mmCIF file of C-alpha atoms in Angstrom:
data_model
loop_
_atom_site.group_PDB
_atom_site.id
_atom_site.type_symbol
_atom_site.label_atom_id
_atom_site.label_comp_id
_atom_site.label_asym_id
_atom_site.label_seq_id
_atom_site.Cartn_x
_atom_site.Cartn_y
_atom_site.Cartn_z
ATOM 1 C CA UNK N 700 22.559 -3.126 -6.944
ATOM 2 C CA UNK N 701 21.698 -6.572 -5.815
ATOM 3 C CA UNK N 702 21.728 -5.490 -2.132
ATOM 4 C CA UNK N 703 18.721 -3.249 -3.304
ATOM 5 C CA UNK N 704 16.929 -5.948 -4.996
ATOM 6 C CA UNK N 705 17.609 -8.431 -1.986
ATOM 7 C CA UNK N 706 16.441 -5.753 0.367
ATOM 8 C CA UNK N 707 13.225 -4.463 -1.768
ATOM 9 C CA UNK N 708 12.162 -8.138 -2.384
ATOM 10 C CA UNK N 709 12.353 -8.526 1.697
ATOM 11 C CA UNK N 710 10.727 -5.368 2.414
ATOM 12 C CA UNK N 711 7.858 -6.090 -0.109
ATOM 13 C CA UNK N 712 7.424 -9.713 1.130
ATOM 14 C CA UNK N 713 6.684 -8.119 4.546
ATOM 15 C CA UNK N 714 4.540 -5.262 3.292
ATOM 16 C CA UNK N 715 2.392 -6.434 0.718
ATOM 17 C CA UNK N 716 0.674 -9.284 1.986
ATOM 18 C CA UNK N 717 -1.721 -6.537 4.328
ATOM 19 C CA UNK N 718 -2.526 -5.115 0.971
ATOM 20 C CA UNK N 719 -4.168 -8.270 0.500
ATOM 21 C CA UNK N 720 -6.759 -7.008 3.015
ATOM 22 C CA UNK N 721 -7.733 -4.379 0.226
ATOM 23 C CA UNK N 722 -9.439 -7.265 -2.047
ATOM 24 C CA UNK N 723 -10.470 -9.992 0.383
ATOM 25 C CA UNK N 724 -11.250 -8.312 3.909
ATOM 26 C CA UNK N 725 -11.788 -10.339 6.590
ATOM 27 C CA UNK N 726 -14.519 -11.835 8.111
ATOM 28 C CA UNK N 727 -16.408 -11.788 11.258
ATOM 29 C CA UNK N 728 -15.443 -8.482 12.305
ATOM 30 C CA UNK N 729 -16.734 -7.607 15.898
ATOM 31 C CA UNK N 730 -18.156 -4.050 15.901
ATOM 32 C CA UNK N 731 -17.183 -3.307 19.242
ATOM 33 C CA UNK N 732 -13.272 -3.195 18.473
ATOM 34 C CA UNK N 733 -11.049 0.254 19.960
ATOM 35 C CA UNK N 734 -10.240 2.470 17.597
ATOM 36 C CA UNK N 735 -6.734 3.482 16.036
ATOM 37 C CA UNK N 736 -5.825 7.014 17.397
ATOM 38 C CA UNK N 737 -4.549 9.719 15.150
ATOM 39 C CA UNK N 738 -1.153 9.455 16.333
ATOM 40 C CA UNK N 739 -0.280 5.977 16.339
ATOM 41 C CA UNK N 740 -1.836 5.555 13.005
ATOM 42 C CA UNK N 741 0.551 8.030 11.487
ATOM 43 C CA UNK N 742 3.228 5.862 12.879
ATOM 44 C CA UNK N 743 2.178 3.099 11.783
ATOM 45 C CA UNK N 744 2.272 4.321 8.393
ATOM 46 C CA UNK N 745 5.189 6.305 7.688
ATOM 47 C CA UNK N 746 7.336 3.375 9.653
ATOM 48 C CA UNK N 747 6.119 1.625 6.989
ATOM 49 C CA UNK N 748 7.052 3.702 4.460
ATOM 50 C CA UNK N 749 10.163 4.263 5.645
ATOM 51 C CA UNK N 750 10.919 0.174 5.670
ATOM 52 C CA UNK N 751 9.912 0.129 2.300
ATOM 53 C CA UNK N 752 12.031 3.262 1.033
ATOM 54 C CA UNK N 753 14.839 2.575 3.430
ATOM 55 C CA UNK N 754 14.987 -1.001 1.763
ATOM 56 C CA UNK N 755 14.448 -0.400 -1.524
ATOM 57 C CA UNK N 756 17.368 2.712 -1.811
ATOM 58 C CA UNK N 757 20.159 2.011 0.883
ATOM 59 C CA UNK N 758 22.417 0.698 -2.324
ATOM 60 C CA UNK N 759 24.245 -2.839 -1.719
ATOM 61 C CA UNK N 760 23.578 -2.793 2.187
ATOM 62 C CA UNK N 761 21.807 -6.230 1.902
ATOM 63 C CA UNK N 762 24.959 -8.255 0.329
ATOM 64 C CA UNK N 763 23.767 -11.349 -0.678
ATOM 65 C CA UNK N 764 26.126 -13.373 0.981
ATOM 66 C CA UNK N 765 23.680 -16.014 2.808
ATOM 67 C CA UNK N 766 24.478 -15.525 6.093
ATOM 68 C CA UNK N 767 23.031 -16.100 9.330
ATOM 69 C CA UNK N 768 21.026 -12.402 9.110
ATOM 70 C CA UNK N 769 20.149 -13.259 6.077
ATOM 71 C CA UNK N 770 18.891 -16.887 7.006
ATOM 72 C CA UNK N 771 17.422 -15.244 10.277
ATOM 73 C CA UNK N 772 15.588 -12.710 8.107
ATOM 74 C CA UNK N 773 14.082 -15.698 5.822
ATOM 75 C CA UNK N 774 13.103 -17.672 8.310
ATOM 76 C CA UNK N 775 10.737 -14.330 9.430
ATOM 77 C CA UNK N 776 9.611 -13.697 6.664
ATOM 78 C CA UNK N 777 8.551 -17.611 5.974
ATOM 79 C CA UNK N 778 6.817 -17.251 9.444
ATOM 80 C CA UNK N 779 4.978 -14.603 8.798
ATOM 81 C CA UNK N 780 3.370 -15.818 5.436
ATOM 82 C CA UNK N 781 2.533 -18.690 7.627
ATOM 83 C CA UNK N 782 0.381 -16.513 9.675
ATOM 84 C CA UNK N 783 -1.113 -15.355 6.459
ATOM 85 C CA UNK N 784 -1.609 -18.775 5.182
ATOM 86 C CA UNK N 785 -3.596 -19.316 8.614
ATOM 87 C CA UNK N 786 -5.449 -16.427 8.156
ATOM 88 C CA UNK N 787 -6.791 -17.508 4.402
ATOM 89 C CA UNK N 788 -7.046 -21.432 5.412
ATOM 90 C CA UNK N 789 -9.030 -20.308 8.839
ATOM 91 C CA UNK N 790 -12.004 -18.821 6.235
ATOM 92 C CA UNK N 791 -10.119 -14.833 6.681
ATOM 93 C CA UNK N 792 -11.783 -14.761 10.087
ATOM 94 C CA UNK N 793 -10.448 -11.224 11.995
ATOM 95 C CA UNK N 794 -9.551 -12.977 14.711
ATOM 96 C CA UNK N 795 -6.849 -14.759 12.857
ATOM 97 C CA UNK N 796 -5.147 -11.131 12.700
ATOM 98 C CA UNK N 797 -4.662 -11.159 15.972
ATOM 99 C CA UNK N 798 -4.422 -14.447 17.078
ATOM 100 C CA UNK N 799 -1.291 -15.672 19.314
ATOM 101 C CA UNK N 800 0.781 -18.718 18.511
ATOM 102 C CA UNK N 801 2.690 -20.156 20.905
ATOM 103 C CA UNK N 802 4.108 -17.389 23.227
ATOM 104 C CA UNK N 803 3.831 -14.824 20.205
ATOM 105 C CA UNK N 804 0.795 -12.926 21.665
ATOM 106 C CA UNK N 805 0.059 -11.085 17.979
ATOM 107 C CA UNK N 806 2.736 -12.411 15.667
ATOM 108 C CA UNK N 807 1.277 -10.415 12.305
ATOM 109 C CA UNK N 808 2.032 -7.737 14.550
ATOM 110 C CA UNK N 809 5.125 -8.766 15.883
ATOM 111 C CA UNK N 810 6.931 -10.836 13.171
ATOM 112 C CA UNK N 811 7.721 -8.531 10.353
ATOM 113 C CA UNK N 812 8.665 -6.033 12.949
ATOM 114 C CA UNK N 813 11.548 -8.688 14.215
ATOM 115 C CA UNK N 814 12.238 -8.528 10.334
ATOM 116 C CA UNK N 815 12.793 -5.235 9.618
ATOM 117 C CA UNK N 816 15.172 -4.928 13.003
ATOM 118 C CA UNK N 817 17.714 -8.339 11.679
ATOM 119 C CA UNK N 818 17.554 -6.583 8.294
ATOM 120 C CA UNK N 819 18.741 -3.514 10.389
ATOM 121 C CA UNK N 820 21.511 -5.363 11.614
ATOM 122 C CA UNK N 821 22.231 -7.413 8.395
ATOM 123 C CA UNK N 822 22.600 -3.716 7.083
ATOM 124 C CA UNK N 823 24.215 -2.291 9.616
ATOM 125 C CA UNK N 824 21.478 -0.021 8.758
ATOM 126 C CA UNK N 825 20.662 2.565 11.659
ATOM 127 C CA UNK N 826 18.484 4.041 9.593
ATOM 128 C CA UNK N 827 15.923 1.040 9.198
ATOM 129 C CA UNK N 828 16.125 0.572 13.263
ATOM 130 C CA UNK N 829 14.689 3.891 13.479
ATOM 131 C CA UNK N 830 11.841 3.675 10.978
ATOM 132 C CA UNK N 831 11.233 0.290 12.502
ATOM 133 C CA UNK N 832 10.978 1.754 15.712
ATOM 134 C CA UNK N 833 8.727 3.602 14.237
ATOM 135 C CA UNK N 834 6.660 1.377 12.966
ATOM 136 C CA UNK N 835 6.762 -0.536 15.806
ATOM 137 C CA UNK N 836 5.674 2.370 18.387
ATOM 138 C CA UNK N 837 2.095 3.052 15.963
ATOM 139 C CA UNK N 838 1.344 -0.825 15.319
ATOM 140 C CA UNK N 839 2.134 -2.784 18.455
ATOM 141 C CA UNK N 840 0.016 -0.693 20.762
ATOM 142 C CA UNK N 841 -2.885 -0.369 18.207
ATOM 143 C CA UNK N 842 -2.574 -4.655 17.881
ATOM 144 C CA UNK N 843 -2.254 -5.396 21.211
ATOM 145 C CA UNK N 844 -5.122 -3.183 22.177
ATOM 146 C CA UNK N 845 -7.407 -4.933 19.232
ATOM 147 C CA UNK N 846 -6.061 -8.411 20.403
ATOM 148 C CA UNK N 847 -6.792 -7.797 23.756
ATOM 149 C CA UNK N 848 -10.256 -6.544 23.064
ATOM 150 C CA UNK N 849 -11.166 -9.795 21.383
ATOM 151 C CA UNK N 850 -10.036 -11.692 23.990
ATOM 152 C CA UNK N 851 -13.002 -10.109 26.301
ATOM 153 C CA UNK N 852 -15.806 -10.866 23.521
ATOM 154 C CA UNK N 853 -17.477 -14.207 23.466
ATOM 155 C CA UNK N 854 -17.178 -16.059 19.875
#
């Protein structure tokens, strides 16, 4: 059982901070931003479903044993509630969202994916590689195509 709590409280920690969005939205949204199509939105949204339910009920894949997976999968998640942290301290502007750091073109985009795909291997969990790639197919194209767009506007 504690592999399901270790790999629901990693799932969550990757999931729930967009829900954060719901209650304070960002700021300084340009109007002029592509649209998500139908398709890759779907994606988007049952890859993350499936994290989350693959997570939560795949029994004691996640064995606590500290490892380097696990570490690896820490250190993610710490880096992506970084990004969050920047977000909130940078006044929740939407550019924040998308913002690269360092070579990371959009790392809310990319980070938790990187998660979900050590936790796959941490699990041995072909399973969660599949919804990730999921996930992954419907929200890196829809990012990269919002970063990429606010790149061409002037501030």
């Amino acid at each position: 059982m504690a592999g399901s709590l270790m790999g629901a409280l990693f799932a969550l920690g990757a999931l729930v901070p967009s829900f954060l969005l719901v209650f304070f939205p960002p700021r300084k949204r340009p109007g002029q931003l592509p649209t998500m199509e139908g398709p890759l939105t779907a994606m988007e949204y049952a890859g993350r479903a499936g994290c989350l339910l693959v997570c939560c009920f795949s029994g004691d894949i996640f064995t606590p044993h500290f490892g380097l997976l696990f570490w690896c999968s820490l250190v993610l998640l710490v880096l992506y509630w970084l990004m969050w942290v920047r977000f909130f301290k940078g006044g929740r502007d939407f550019r924040l969202l998308y913002a690269p750091v360092g070579p990371i073109p959009i790392p809310m985009a990319l980070l938790p994916l990187c998660l979900f795909w050590v936790m796959a291997l941490w699990g041995r969990s072909i399973g969660l590689a599949l919804v990730t790639l999921v996930l992954a197919l419907g929200h890196v194209p829809s990012s990269w195509r919002i970063a990429r767009a606010l790149n061409g506007l002037e501030d």
